[in-house]
């Protein structure tokens, strides 16, 4: 192979050992060559010298016939163009890279870039993306008139919306967002299987045959359970009254239009005591993490968007939310983009995590994934998979820590010094989408059925106690709680105190009936 202009040959690339001898190509090579301060893609493309083509978690390996024609002798712009064509063809759209290109090159260089093959489909897509990000037309570029329309997002590689035609570029803008907020999600075998399995329809089918009173009670229990789980994820253990208040808010998910005012209302609902919290959108920096015990220095795991960027980012998120609600995009994918986008931006001083999980409920309800009146307790599943949840949050946050410049403030907060807007408006949400769909599957196949089974068993056990002992509801609930806590056995203390009126034989029979019904 010839030495390439952008393509790079080395045994190790950004700490990763190449699986074959060859050249790193595509977006990773562009980021490295132009020294962009953005994370390398999760999956790096490379071309090897042998006739091989395969994928691993970290690599997409191609044979040498795929090597971009960016060898020495070409100008930098020509070499860049060949790498972008490869990237669009095999890696999809990386908006973070395009946003960096729009800043790195001047207007004439960008015009030269999109004029290399002016009527070619890849040139038109590059042209559209550059102007879409810049928010203005490149001078000297004229409309095309003799070509059919091609989509900006290749739907074999990434999820998109129906889109609108751009007559200037002869492309269909099927990006699932606005230029102020547009996460993208790759098509993976896992996500495609989940979407094909149609979980919303599965849930409706098994709920259809259940009694209305069971469904209503299950919904009430799941509402409180989800609310408590959301607090527990934040390391809090709220009283039932506070959990019920937030549960009531969750129960209204999807009933209101999402707006800045609604987000502030949700924060006011979730923060019971605002004495030590500055409410509303931040007017200072923010981070998630710890403080050094001796010095108080911030030790960030995640650095929030600059407060000066919040108006643009939140407005963009809300505009994208409205756009996606009117699209056919899968409900769980949309929930991923909006909910995780919100928590990455972290617009409030406190309450972001719980509102982030509320937004999952909101989108699923708005997209009619959740049955009306039946809460979808996804926070309960997140709590059961807390390590995985932290992993997908850190998969976004940790790589960015190398590129965010900050200094400590007098109150031991962080002040971000560089431009970080693009990190929060353009990111890949594939890992987060796969995680959320895992939780959706768990909720549908385990959490909701288990709650309904429990309530059905509870009713059967209560009927037995009513028939045999005419036991009041309050005592039935207490007895059942003791049996649940002690693997079906009534403790000596309970036998001698709350249930002293029961004989030994009666207790044996109650324990046997409990085990036959519940275990």
Short mmCIF file of C-alpha atoms in Angstrom, two decimals:
data_model
loop_
_atom_site.label_atom_id
_atom_site.label_comp_id
_atom_site.label_asym_id
_atom_site.label_seq_id
_atom_site.Cartn_x
_atom_site.Cartn_y
_atom_site.Cartn_z
CA UNK A 1 0.00 0.00 0.00
CA UNK A 2 1.10 3.56 -0.69
CA UNK A 3 1.58 5.95 2.21
CA UNK A 4 -1.67 7.84 2.61
CA UNK A 5 -2.33 11.51 3.30
CA UNK A 6 -5.00 10.99 5.98
CA UNK A 7 -4.91 7.20 6.36
CA UNK A 8 -2.47 6.23 9.09
CA UNK A 9 -0.38 3.12 9.54
CA UNK A 10 0.78 2.24 13.06
CA UNK A 11 0.53 -0.85 15.28
CA UNK A 12 -1.30 1.14 17.98
CA UNK A 13 -3.83 3.92 17.41
CA UNK A 14 -5.08 6.02 20.35
CA UNK A 15 -4.24 3.21 22.75
CA UNK A 16 -5.87 0.48 20.66
CA UNK A 17 -3.83 -2.27 19.03
CA UNK A 18 -4.77 -2.76 15.38
CA UNK A 19 -6.18 -6.26 14.77
CA UNK A 20 -4.43 -6.41 11.37
CA UNK A 21 -1.53 -4.72 9.67
CA UNK A 22 -2.92 -1.83 7.67
CA UNK A 23 -4.24 1.73 7.72
CA UNK A 24 -6.72 3.53 9.94
CA UNK A 25 -9.25 5.34 7.74
CA UNK A 26 -12.55 7.22 7.97
CA UNK A 27 -13.58 9.55 10.75
CA UNK A 28 -10.86 8.35 13.14
CA UNK A 29 -8.14 9.24 10.63
CA UNK A 30 -9.66 12.69 10.07
CA UNK A 31 -9.86 13.37 13.83
CA UNK A 32 -6.25 12.30 14.28
CA UNK A 33 -4.83 14.11 11.23
CA UNK A 34 -6.58 17.42 11.94
CA UNK A 35 -6.11 17.07 15.72
CA UNK A 36 -9.77 17.64 16.49
CA UNK A 37 -10.52 17.78 20.21
CA UNK A 38 -13.35 15.25 20.09
CA UNK A 39 -13.59 11.57 21.06
CA UNK A 40 -12.53 8.87 18.63
CA UNK A 41 -15.55 6.76 17.46
CA UNK A 42 -16.33 3.63 19.47
CA UNK A 43 -15.67 1.59 16.34
CA UNK A 44 -12.64 2.55 14.22
CA UNK A 45 -12.39 1.70 10.53
CA UNK A 46 -9.20 0.24 9.09
CA UNK A 47 -8.09 -1.22 5.79
CA UNK A 48 -5.78 -4.24 5.91
CA UNK A 49 -3.48 -5.67 3.26
CA UNK A 50 -5.33 -8.99 3.10
CA UNK A 51 -8.71 -9.90 1.65
CA UNK A 52 -10.62 -9.62 4.92
CA UNK A 53 -13.78 -7.86 6.05
CA UNK A 54 -15.16 -8.20 9.60
CA UNK A 55 -16.17 -6.27 12.71
CA UNK A 56 -15.29 -6.39 16.38
CA UNK A 57 -16.47 -4.19 19.25
CA UNK A 58 -13.71 -1.69 18.48
CA UNK A 59 -12.85 -2.22 14.81
CA UNK A 60 -14.40 -2.37 11.36
CA UNK A 61 -11.87 -4.14 9.14
CA UNK A 62 -11.95 -3.78 5.32
CA UNK A 63 -9.80 -5.28 2.57
CA UNK A 64 -7.33 -3.09 0.65
CA UNK A 65 -9.76 -2.45 -2.21
CA UNK A 66 -11.66 -0.12 0.17
CA UNK A 67 -8.65 2.14 0.82
CA UNK A 68 -9.67 5.78 0.20
CA UNK A 69 -7.77 7.44 -2.64
CA UNK A 70 -6.05 10.05 -0.51
CA UNK A 71 -2.44 9.24 -1.33
CA UNK A 72 0.35 11.79 -1.50
CA UNK A 73 0.07 14.02 -4.53
CA UNK A 74 -3.49 15.04 -3.71
CA UNK A 75 -4.23 18.29 -1.95
CA UNK A 76 -5.40 18.15 1.67
CA UNK A 77 -8.96 19.05 0.63
CA UNK A 78 -9.00 16.30 -2.02
CA UNK A 79 -7.61 13.77 0.47
CA UNK A 80 -10.18 14.85 3.04
CA UNK A 81 -12.97 14.43 0.51
CA UNK A 82 -11.99 10.82 -0.23
CA UNK A 83 -12.01 10.05 3.51
CA UNK A 84 -15.43 11.67 3.94
CA UNK A 85 -16.83 9.63 1.06
CA UNK A 86 -15.57 6.46 2.74
CA UNK A 87 -16.99 7.59 6.08
CA UNK A 88 -20.47 8.41 4.73
CA UNK A 89 -20.54 5.15 2.78
CA UNK A 90 -19.51 2.81 5.62
CA UNK A 91 -19.69 4.69 8.95
CA UNK A 92 -22.69 6.97 8.52
CA UNK A 93 -22.89 10.63 9.53
CA UNK A 94 -20.76 11.91 12.40
CA UNK A 95 -22.09 15.39 13.12
CA UNK A 96 -19.37 16.13 15.66
CA UNK A 97 -16.72 15.66 12.96
CA UNK A 98 -18.64 17.81 10.48
CA UNK A 99 -19.05 20.56 13.07
CA UNK A 100 -15.27 20.54 13.60
CA UNK A 101 -14.64 20.66 9.85
CA UNK A 102 -16.91 23.69 9.55
CA UNK A 103 -14.74 25.48 12.14
CA UNK A 104 -11.34 24.19 10.97
CA UNK A 105 -11.56 25.31 7.33
CA UNK A 106 -12.39 28.73 5.96
CA UNK A 107 -15.31 29.33 3.62
CA UNK A 108 -13.26 29.03 0.44
CA UNK A 109 -11.75 25.73 1.53
CA UNK A 110 -15.20 24.38 2.40
CA UNK A 111 -16.50 25.53 -0.98
CA UNK A 112 -13.57 23.76 -2.66
CA UNK A 113 -14.40 20.62 -0.66
CA UNK A 114 -18.02 20.44 -1.83
CA UNK A 115 -17.09 21.33 -5.42
CA UNK A 116 -14.86 18.32 -6.07
CA UNK A 117 -17.74 16.25 -7.47
CA UNK A 118 -20.48 18.90 -7.40
CA UNK A 119 -23.29 16.63 -8.59
CA UNK A 120 -22.16 13.46 -6.79
CA UNK A 121 -24.35 12.15 -3.98
CA UNK A 122 -21.61 12.27 -1.36
CA UNK A 123 -20.58 15.78 -2.33
CA UNK A 124 -24.20 16.94 -2.01
CA UNK A 125 -24.54 15.34 1.42
CA UNK A 126 -21.30 16.94 2.61
CA UNK A 127 -22.42 20.29 1.20
CA UNK A 128 -25.78 20.09 2.96
CA UNK A 129 -24.24 19.07 6.30
CA UNK A 130 -21.67 21.88 6.24
CA UNK A 131 -24.29 24.53 5.49
CA UNK A 132 -26.78 23.01 7.96
CA UNK A 133 -24.21 23.24 10.74
CA UNK A 134 -22.96 26.69 9.72
CA UNK A 135 -26.52 27.99 9.42
CA UNK A 136 -25.66 29.82 6.22
CA UNK A 137 -25.00 29.21 2.53
CA UNK A 138 -21.46 28.95 1.17
CA UNK A 139 -20.83 31.81 -1.24
CA UNK A 140 -20.17 30.71 -4.79
CA UNK A 141 -22.19 27.48 -4.54
CA UNK A 142 -25.27 27.40 -6.71
CA UNK A 143 -28.33 25.17 -6.72
CA UNK A 144 -28.23 21.93 -8.65
CA UNK A 145 -31.02 21.15 -11.06
CA UNK A 146 -30.41 17.87 -12.87
CA UNK A 147 -30.19 15.17 -10.22
CA UNK A 148 -32.69 13.16 -8.19
CA UNK A 149 -32.91 13.61 -4.41
CA UNK A 150 -30.82 11.48 -2.06
CA UNK A 151 -31.21 11.19 1.75
CA UNK A 152 -28.65 12.78 4.08
CA UNK A 153 -28.76 9.82 6.49
CA UNK A 154 -28.22 6.37 5.00
CA UNK A 155 -30.98 4.37 6.72
CA UNK A 156 -29.02 1.15 6.30
CA UNK A 157 -26.53 2.59 8.81
CA UNK A 158 -28.45 4.98 11.09
CA UNK A 159 -32.02 5.77 12.17
CA UNK A 160 -33.68 8.72 10.50
CA UNK A 161 -37.05 10.43 10.03
CA UNK A 162 -39.17 10.92 6.93
CA UNK A 163 -37.42 14.17 6.04
CA UNK A 164 -37.96 17.21 3.85
CA UNK A 165 -36.44 18.03 0.49
CA UNK A 166 -33.73 20.65 0.20
CA UNK A 167 -33.93 21.91 -3.37
CA UNK A 168 -30.62 23.76 -3.05
CA UNK A 169 -28.66 20.57 -2.39
CA UNK A 170 -31.04 18.03 -3.95
CA UNK A 171 -31.03 16.01 -0.73
CA UNK A 172 -33.72 14.87 1.67
CA UNK A 173 -33.00 16.19 5.17
CA UNK A 174 -33.95 13.10 7.18
CA UNK A 175 -31.81 14.04 10.20
CA UNK A 176 -33.72 13.22 13.42
CA UNK A 177 -33.17 16.62 14.97
CA UNK A 178 -32.26 20.26 14.50
CA UNK A 179 -28.88 21.92 14.11
CA UNK A 180 -29.11 22.88 17.81
CA UNK A 181 -29.68 19.31 19.02
CA UNK A 182 -29.36 16.14 16.95
CA UNK A 183 -28.10 12.91 18.53
CA UNK A 184 -27.75 9.98 16.12
CA UNK A 185 -28.23 6.24 16.68
CA UNK A 186 -26.59 3.51 14.61
CA UNK A 187 -28.59 0.55 13.36
CA UNK A 188 -27.38 -2.52 15.24
CA UNK A 189 -28.58 -6.10 15.18
CA UNK A 190 -29.72 -5.73 18.78
CA UNK A 191 -31.81 -2.62 18.15
CA UNK A 192 -33.27 -4.01 14.95
CA UNK A 193 -34.37 -7.16 16.75
CA UNK A 194 -35.98 -5.16 19.57
CA UNK A 195 -37.87 -2.97 17.10
CA UNK A 196 -38.94 -5.99 15.05
CA UNK A 197 -40.21 -7.74 18.20
CA UNK A 198 -42.65 -4.84 18.71
CA UNK A 199 -42.71 -4.77 22.50
CA UNK A 200 -45.50 -2.22 22.67
CA UNK A 201 -47.84 -4.67 20.95
CA UNK A 202 -46.66 -7.58 23.12
CA UNK A 203 -47.44 -5.61 26.26
CA UNK A 204 -50.95 -4.79 25.06
CA UNK A 205 -51.67 -8.46 24.28
CA UNK A 206 -50.88 -9.84 27.71
CA UNK A 207 -52.58 -6.97 29.56
CA UNK A 208 -55.75 -7.39 27.53
CA UNK A 209 -57.14 -10.36 29.46
CA UNK A 210 -56.62 -8.95 32.96
CA UNK A 211 -59.34 -7.60 35.24
CA UNK A 212 -59.61 -3.82 35.28
CA UNK A 213 -59.27 -3.62 39.08
CA UNK A 214 -56.03 -5.66 38.96
CA UNK A 215 -54.63 -3.35 36.29
CA UNK A 216 -55.56 -0.25 38.27
CA UNK A 217 -53.98 -1.56 41.47
CA UNK A 218 -50.89 -2.76 39.61
CA UNK A 219 -50.54 0.68 38.06
CA UNK A 220 -50.75 2.35 41.49
CA UNK A 221 -48.12 0.02 42.97
CA UNK A 222 -45.83 0.39 39.97
CA UNK A 223 -46.17 4.16 40.08
CA UNK A 224 -44.92 4.31 43.66
CA UNK A 225 -42.28 1.66 42.96
CA UNK A 226 -40.94 3.60 39.98
CA UNK A 227 -40.88 6.86 41.94
CA UNK A 228 -38.97 5.28 44.83
CA UNK A 229 -36.56 3.61 42.38
CA UNK A 230 -35.82 6.96 40.74
CA UNK A 231 -34.88 8.47 44.12
CA UNK A 232 -32.85 5.40 45.09
CA UNK A 233 -30.80 5.70 41.88
CA UNK A 234 -29.84 9.18 43.12
CA UNK A 235 -28.80 7.73 46.50
CA UNK A 236 -31.88 9.08 48.28
CA UNK A 237 -34.43 7.29 50.45
CA UNK A 238 -37.50 9.54 50.44
CA UNK A 239 -40.52 9.22 52.69
CA UNK A 240 -43.60 7.69 51.11
CA UNK A 241 -45.29 11.09 50.93
CA UNK A 242 -42.48 12.58 48.84
CA UNK A 243 -42.23 9.50 46.64
CA UNK A 244 -46.00 9.55 46.11
CA UNK A 245 -45.87 13.21 45.12
CA UNK A 246 -43.25 12.49 42.46
CA UNK A 247 -45.17 9.36 41.47
CA UNK A 248 -48.21 11.52 40.85
CA UNK A 249 -46.13 13.66 38.50
CA UNK A 250 -44.89 10.54 36.68
CA UNK A 251 -48.50 9.40 36.35
CA UNK A 252 -49.22 12.57 34.39
CA UNK A 253 -46.35 11.94 31.95
CA UNK A 254 -47.44 12.60 28.40
CA UNK A 255 -50.40 14.75 29.38
CA UNK A 256 -48.55 18.07 29.08
CA UNK A 257 -46.59 19.76 26.32
CA UNK A 258 -42.85 19.74 26.98
CA UNK A 259 -41.53 23.29 27.33
CA UNK A 260 -38.96 25.22 29.36
CA UNK A 261 -41.72 26.18 31.79
CA UNK A 262 -42.77 22.54 32.13
CA UNK A 263 -39.18 21.47 32.86
CA UNK A 264 -38.96 24.10 35.60
CA UNK A 265 -42.31 22.92 37.02
CA UNK A 266 -40.98 19.36 37.13
CA UNK A 267 -37.89 20.53 39.01
CA UNK A 268 -40.10 22.31 41.53
CA UNK A 269 -42.08 19.09 41.97
CA UNK A 270 -39.06 16.87 42.53
CA UNK A 271 -37.14 19.25 44.85
CA UNK A 272 -39.09 19.29 48.09
CA UNK A 273 -36.80 21.68 49.97
CA UNK A 274 -35.28 24.38 47.77
CA UNK A 275 -33.58 26.19 50.64
CA UNK A 276 -30.09 25.17 49.50
CA UNK A 277 -30.77 24.81 45.75
CA UNK A 278 -30.81 27.57 43.15
CA UNK A 279 -33.96 26.63 41.23
CA UNK A 280 -34.46 27.01 37.51
CA UNK A 281 -31.90 26.85 34.73
CA UNK A 282 -28.33 27.16 35.93
CA UNK A 283 -26.52 30.49 35.89
CA UNK A 284 -23.20 28.87 36.73
CA UNK A 285 -21.16 25.80 35.90
CA UNK A 286 -22.09 22.30 36.96
CA UNK A 287 -20.62 18.84 37.29
CA UNK A 288 -21.41 15.37 38.61
CA UNK A 289 -18.80 13.82 40.89
CA UNK A 290 -17.08 14.25 44.20
CA UNK A 291 -14.89 16.81 45.95
CA UNK A 292 -11.41 16.11 47.25
CA UNK A 293 -11.80 15.57 51.00
CA UNK A 294 -8.87 17.75 52.01
CA UNK A 295 -8.85 20.54 49.42
CA UNK A 296 -12.48 20.58 48.25
CA UNK A 297 -11.27 20.48 44.63
CA UNK A 298 -13.90 19.15 42.19
CA UNK A 299 -13.38 15.57 40.95
CA UNK A 300 -15.80 15.42 37.99
CA UNK A 301 -17.23 12.27 36.44
CA UNK A 302 -19.36 14.43 34.15
CA UNK A 303 -19.13 18.11 33.31
CA UNK A 304 -22.40 19.82 32.46
CA UNK A 305 -22.97 22.07 29.47
CA UNK A 306 -21.90 25.68 29.96
CA UNK A 307 -24.75 27.70 31.42
CA UNK A 308 -24.30 30.24 28.61
CA UNK A 309 -25.24 27.48 26.10
CA UNK A 310 -28.34 26.24 27.94
CA UNK A 311 -30.86 28.41 26.13
CA UNK A 312 -29.71 27.17 22.72
CA UNK A 313 -29.37 23.54 23.81
CA UNK A 314 -32.68 23.28 25.67
CA UNK A 315 -34.49 25.10 22.84
CA UNK A 316 -32.91 22.66 20.40
CA UNK A 317 -33.88 19.66 22.52
CA UNK A 318 -37.50 20.86 22.70
CA UNK A 319 -37.63 21.54 18.95
CA UNK A 320 -36.23 18.07 18.26
CA UNK A 321 -38.77 16.58 20.68
CA UNK A 322 -41.61 18.23 18.71
CA UNK A 323 -40.12 17.06 15.42
CA UNK A 324 -39.75 13.45 16.54
CA UNK A 325 -43.25 13.30 18.06
CA UNK A 326 -44.58 13.94 14.56
CA UNK A 327 -42.32 11.31 12.99
CA UNK A 328 -42.48 7.53 12.76
CA UNK A 329 -39.24 7.10 14.71
CA UNK A 330 -39.41 4.25 17.22
CA UNK A 331 -40.63 5.42 20.66
CA UNK A 332 -37.72 3.93 22.64
CA UNK A 333 -35.14 5.48 20.30
CA UNK A 334 -36.82 8.87 20.67
CA UNK A 335 -36.96 8.47 24.46
CA UNK A 336 -33.21 7.73 24.41
CA UNK A 337 -32.38 10.86 22.42
CA UNK A 338 -34.52 13.23 24.48
CA UNK A 339 -34.01 11.79 27.98
CA UNK A 340 -30.28 11.08 27.74
CA UNK A 341 -29.72 14.35 25.87
CA UNK A 342 -31.34 16.17 28.77
CA UNK A 343 -29.23 14.49 31.46
CA UNK A 344 -26.02 15.05 29.48
CA UNK A 345 -26.83 18.78 29.21
CA UNK A 346 -27.70 18.81 32.95
CA UNK A 347 -29.52 22.16 32.83
CA UNK A 348 -30.46 22.34 36.54
CA UNK A 349 -28.40 22.42 39.69
CA UNK A 350 -30.42 19.50 41.10
CA UNK A 351 -33.19 17.18 39.93
CA UNK A 352 -31.71 16.36 36.52
CA UNK A 353 -31.59 12.57 37.00
CA UNK A 354 -35.20 12.19 38.08
CA UNK A 355 -36.45 14.50 35.32
CA UNK A 356 -34.32 12.54 32.84
CA UNK A 357 -36.16 9.35 33.82
CA UNK A 358 -39.49 11.20 33.81
CA UNK A 359 -38.78 12.15 30.19
CA UNK A 360 -38.54 8.46 29.30
CA UNK A 361 -42.10 8.05 30.63
CA UNK A 362 -43.20 11.22 28.87
CA UNK A 363 -41.95 10.18 25.43
CA UNK A 364 -43.24 6.60 25.72
CA UNK A 365 -46.66 7.94 26.69
CA UNK A 366 -46.71 10.59 23.95
CA UNK A 367 -45.71 8.01 21.34
CA UNK A 368 -48.45 5.71 22.74
CA UNK A 369 -45.96 3.01 23.69
CA UNK A 370 -47.39 2.98 27.23
CA UNK A 371 -51.02 2.12 27.75
CA UNK A 372 -53.01 5.09 29.02
CA UNK A 373 -53.38 4.93 32.80
CA UNK A 374 -50.73 2.20 33.11
CA UNK A 375 -47.33 3.44 34.24
CA UNK A 376 -44.29 1.89 32.60
CA UNK A 377 -41.86 1.41 35.53
CA UNK A 378 -38.59 1.62 33.63
CA UNK A 379 -36.77 3.21 36.62
CA UNK A 380 -37.28 -0.05 38.51
CA UNK A 381 -35.40 -1.91 35.80
CA UNK A 382 -32.68 0.77 35.70
CA UNK A 383 -32.25 0.34 39.47
CA UNK A 384 -31.86 -3.43 38.96
CA UNK A 385 -29.15 -2.73 36.36
CA UNK A 386 -27.45 0.20 38.06
CA UNK A 387 -23.89 -0.73 37.04
CA UNK A 388 -24.93 -0.94 33.37
CA UNK A 389 -26.72 2.40 33.73
CA UNK A 390 -23.60 4.05 35.10
CA UNK A 391 -21.56 2.48 32.30
CA UNK A 392 -23.72 4.01 29.54
CA UNK A 393 -23.68 7.41 31.25
CA UNK A 394 -19.90 7.26 31.61
CA UNK A 395 -19.50 6.01 28.03
CA UNK A 396 -20.61 9.51 27.02
CA UNK A 397 -19.12 11.58 29.86
CA UNK A 398 -15.67 10.14 30.48
CA UNK A 399 -14.19 10.51 26.95
CA UNK A 400 -15.17 14.20 27.00
CA UNK A 401 -13.24 14.93 30.20
CA UNK A 402 -10.02 14.96 28.14
CA UNK A 403 -11.35 17.77 25.95
CA UNK A 404 -13.15 20.04 28.41
CA UNK A 405 -10.91 22.73 29.88
CA UNK A 406 -12.04 24.01 33.26
CA UNK A 407 -10.89 25.74 36.39
CA UNK A 408 -12.06 25.55 39.98
CA UNK A 409 -14.25 28.40 41.22
CA UNK A 410 -14.05 29.88 44.76
CA UNK A 411 -17.10 27.81 45.78
CA UNK A 412 -15.42 24.58 44.51
CA UNK A 413 -17.55 24.40 41.37
CA UNK A 414 -16.18 24.22 37.81
CA UNK A 415 -15.94 26.98 35.24
CA UNK A 416 -15.61 25.67 31.67
CA UNK A 417 -13.06 27.67 29.66
CA UNK A 418 -13.41 26.32 26.10
CA UNK A 419 -16.23 25.91 23.59
CA UNK A 420 -18.12 22.72 24.46
CA UNK A 421 -21.51 23.32 22.78
CA UNK A 422 -21.05 20.64 20.10
CA UNK A 423 -20.44 17.87 22.65
CA UNK A 424 -24.01 18.22 23.92
CA UNK A 425 -25.86 18.85 20.66
CA UNK A 426 -24.13 16.22 18.50
CA UNK A 427 -23.42 12.81 20.04
CA UNK A 428 -23.90 9.14 19.27
CA UNK A 429 -26.62 7.58 21.46
CA UNK A 430 -26.37 3.97 20.25
CA UNK A 431 -25.14 2.48 23.54
CA UNK A 432 -27.76 4.38 25.51
CA UNK A 433 -30.50 3.17 23.14
CA UNK A 434 -29.46 -0.46 23.52
CA UNK A 435 -29.43 -0.09 27.30
CA UNK A 436 -32.87 1.53 27.41
CA UNK A 437 -34.32 -1.19 25.19
CA UNK A 438 -32.80 -3.80 27.54
CA UNK A 439 -34.69 -2.11 30.39
CA UNK A 440 -37.88 -1.96 28.33
CA UNK A 441 -37.63 -5.68 27.65
CA UNK A 442 -37.00 -6.40 31.34
CA UNK A 443 -39.95 -4.22 32.35
CA UNK A 444 -42.34 -5.89 29.92
CA UNK A 445 -41.19 -9.47 30.45
CA UNK A 446 -40.42 -9.40 34.19
CA UNK A 447 -41.35 -6.36 36.28
CA UNK A 448 -44.95 -5.74 35.16
CA UNK A 449 -45.91 -9.47 34.99
CA UNK A 450 -44.38 -10.10 38.43
CA UNK A 451 -46.40 -7.25 39.94
CA UNK A 452 -49.61 -8.51 38.38
CA UNK A 453 -48.90 -12.09 39.49
CA UNK A 454 -48.21 -10.84 43.01
CA UNK A 455 -51.50 -8.93 43.19
CA UNK A 456 -53.41 -11.92 41.83
CA UNK A 457 -51.79 -14.15 44.48
CA UNK A 458 -52.45 -11.52 47.13
CA UNK A 459 -56.17 -11.60 46.33
CA UNK A 460 -56.23 -15.40 46.53
CA UNK A 461 -54.39 -15.39 49.89
CA UNK A 462 -56.67 -12.66 51.24
CA UNK A 463 -59.78 -14.66 50.28
CA UNK A 464 -58.41 -17.65 52.19
CA UNK A 465 -57.77 -15.49 55.28
CA UNK A 466 -61.21 -13.89 55.00
CA UNK A 467 -62.91 -17.27 54.73
CA UNK A 468 -61.00 -18.91 57.58
CA UNK A 469 -60.35 -16.06 60.02
CA UNK A 470 -62.38 -13.00 58.90
CA UNK A 471 -59.12 -11.08 59.19
CA UNK A 472 -59.33 -7.30 58.50
CA UNK A 473 -57.43 -5.84 55.53
CA UNK A 474 -54.89 -4.05 57.72
CA UNK A 475 -53.94 -7.26 59.50
CA UNK A 476 -53.82 -9.19 56.20
CA UNK A 477 -51.32 -6.66 54.81
CA UNK A 478 -49.20 -6.86 57.99
CA UNK A 479 -49.21 -10.66 57.99
CA UNK A 480 -48.24 -10.79 54.35
CA UNK A 481 -45.40 -8.33 54.87
CA UNK A 482 -43.98 -10.44 57.70
CA UNK A 483 -44.23 -13.61 55.58
CA UNK A 484 -42.62 -11.88 52.57
CA UNK A 485 -39.73 -10.68 54.71
CA UNK A 486 -39.07 -14.04 56.33
CA UNK A 487 -39.36 -16.47 53.39
CA UNK A 488 -42.86 -17.61 54.29
CA UNK A 489 -42.30 -18.11 58.03
CA UNK A 490 -43.85 -16.02 60.79
CA UNK A 491 -41.18 -14.91 63.23
CA UNK A 492 -41.34 -15.73 66.94
CA UNK A 493 -41.76 -12.06 67.76
CA UNK A 494 -44.75 -11.68 65.40
CA UNK A 495 -46.35 -14.86 66.81
CA UNK A 496 -46.01 -13.54 70.35
CA UNK A 497 -47.11 -10.00 69.58
CA UNK A 498 -49.25 -9.00 66.54
CA UNK A 499 -50.58 -12.54 65.92
CA UNK A 500 -50.69 -13.93 69.45
CA UNK A 501 -54.38 -14.91 68.97
CA UNK A 502 -53.46 -17.49 66.32
CA UNK A 503 -52.81 -21.05 67.45
CA UNK A 504 -49.68 -22.94 66.43
CA UNK A 505 -51.74 -25.14 64.10
CA UNK A 506 -53.38 -22.11 62.48
CA UNK A 507 -49.96 -20.54 61.89
CA UNK A 508 -48.69 -23.74 60.27
CA UNK A 509 -51.74 -23.77 57.95
CA UNK A 510 -51.26 -20.08 57.07
CA UNK A 511 -47.59 -20.66 56.26
CA UNK A 512 -48.45 -23.67 54.10
CA UNK A 513 -51.10 -21.73 52.20
CA UNK A 514 -48.72 -18.81 51.72
CA UNK A 515 -46.08 -21.11 50.22
CA UNK A 516 -48.55 -22.89 47.94
CA UNK A 517 -49.80 -19.56 46.57
CA UNK A 518 -46.66 -17.40 46.44
CA UNK A 519 -43.67 -19.75 46.26
#
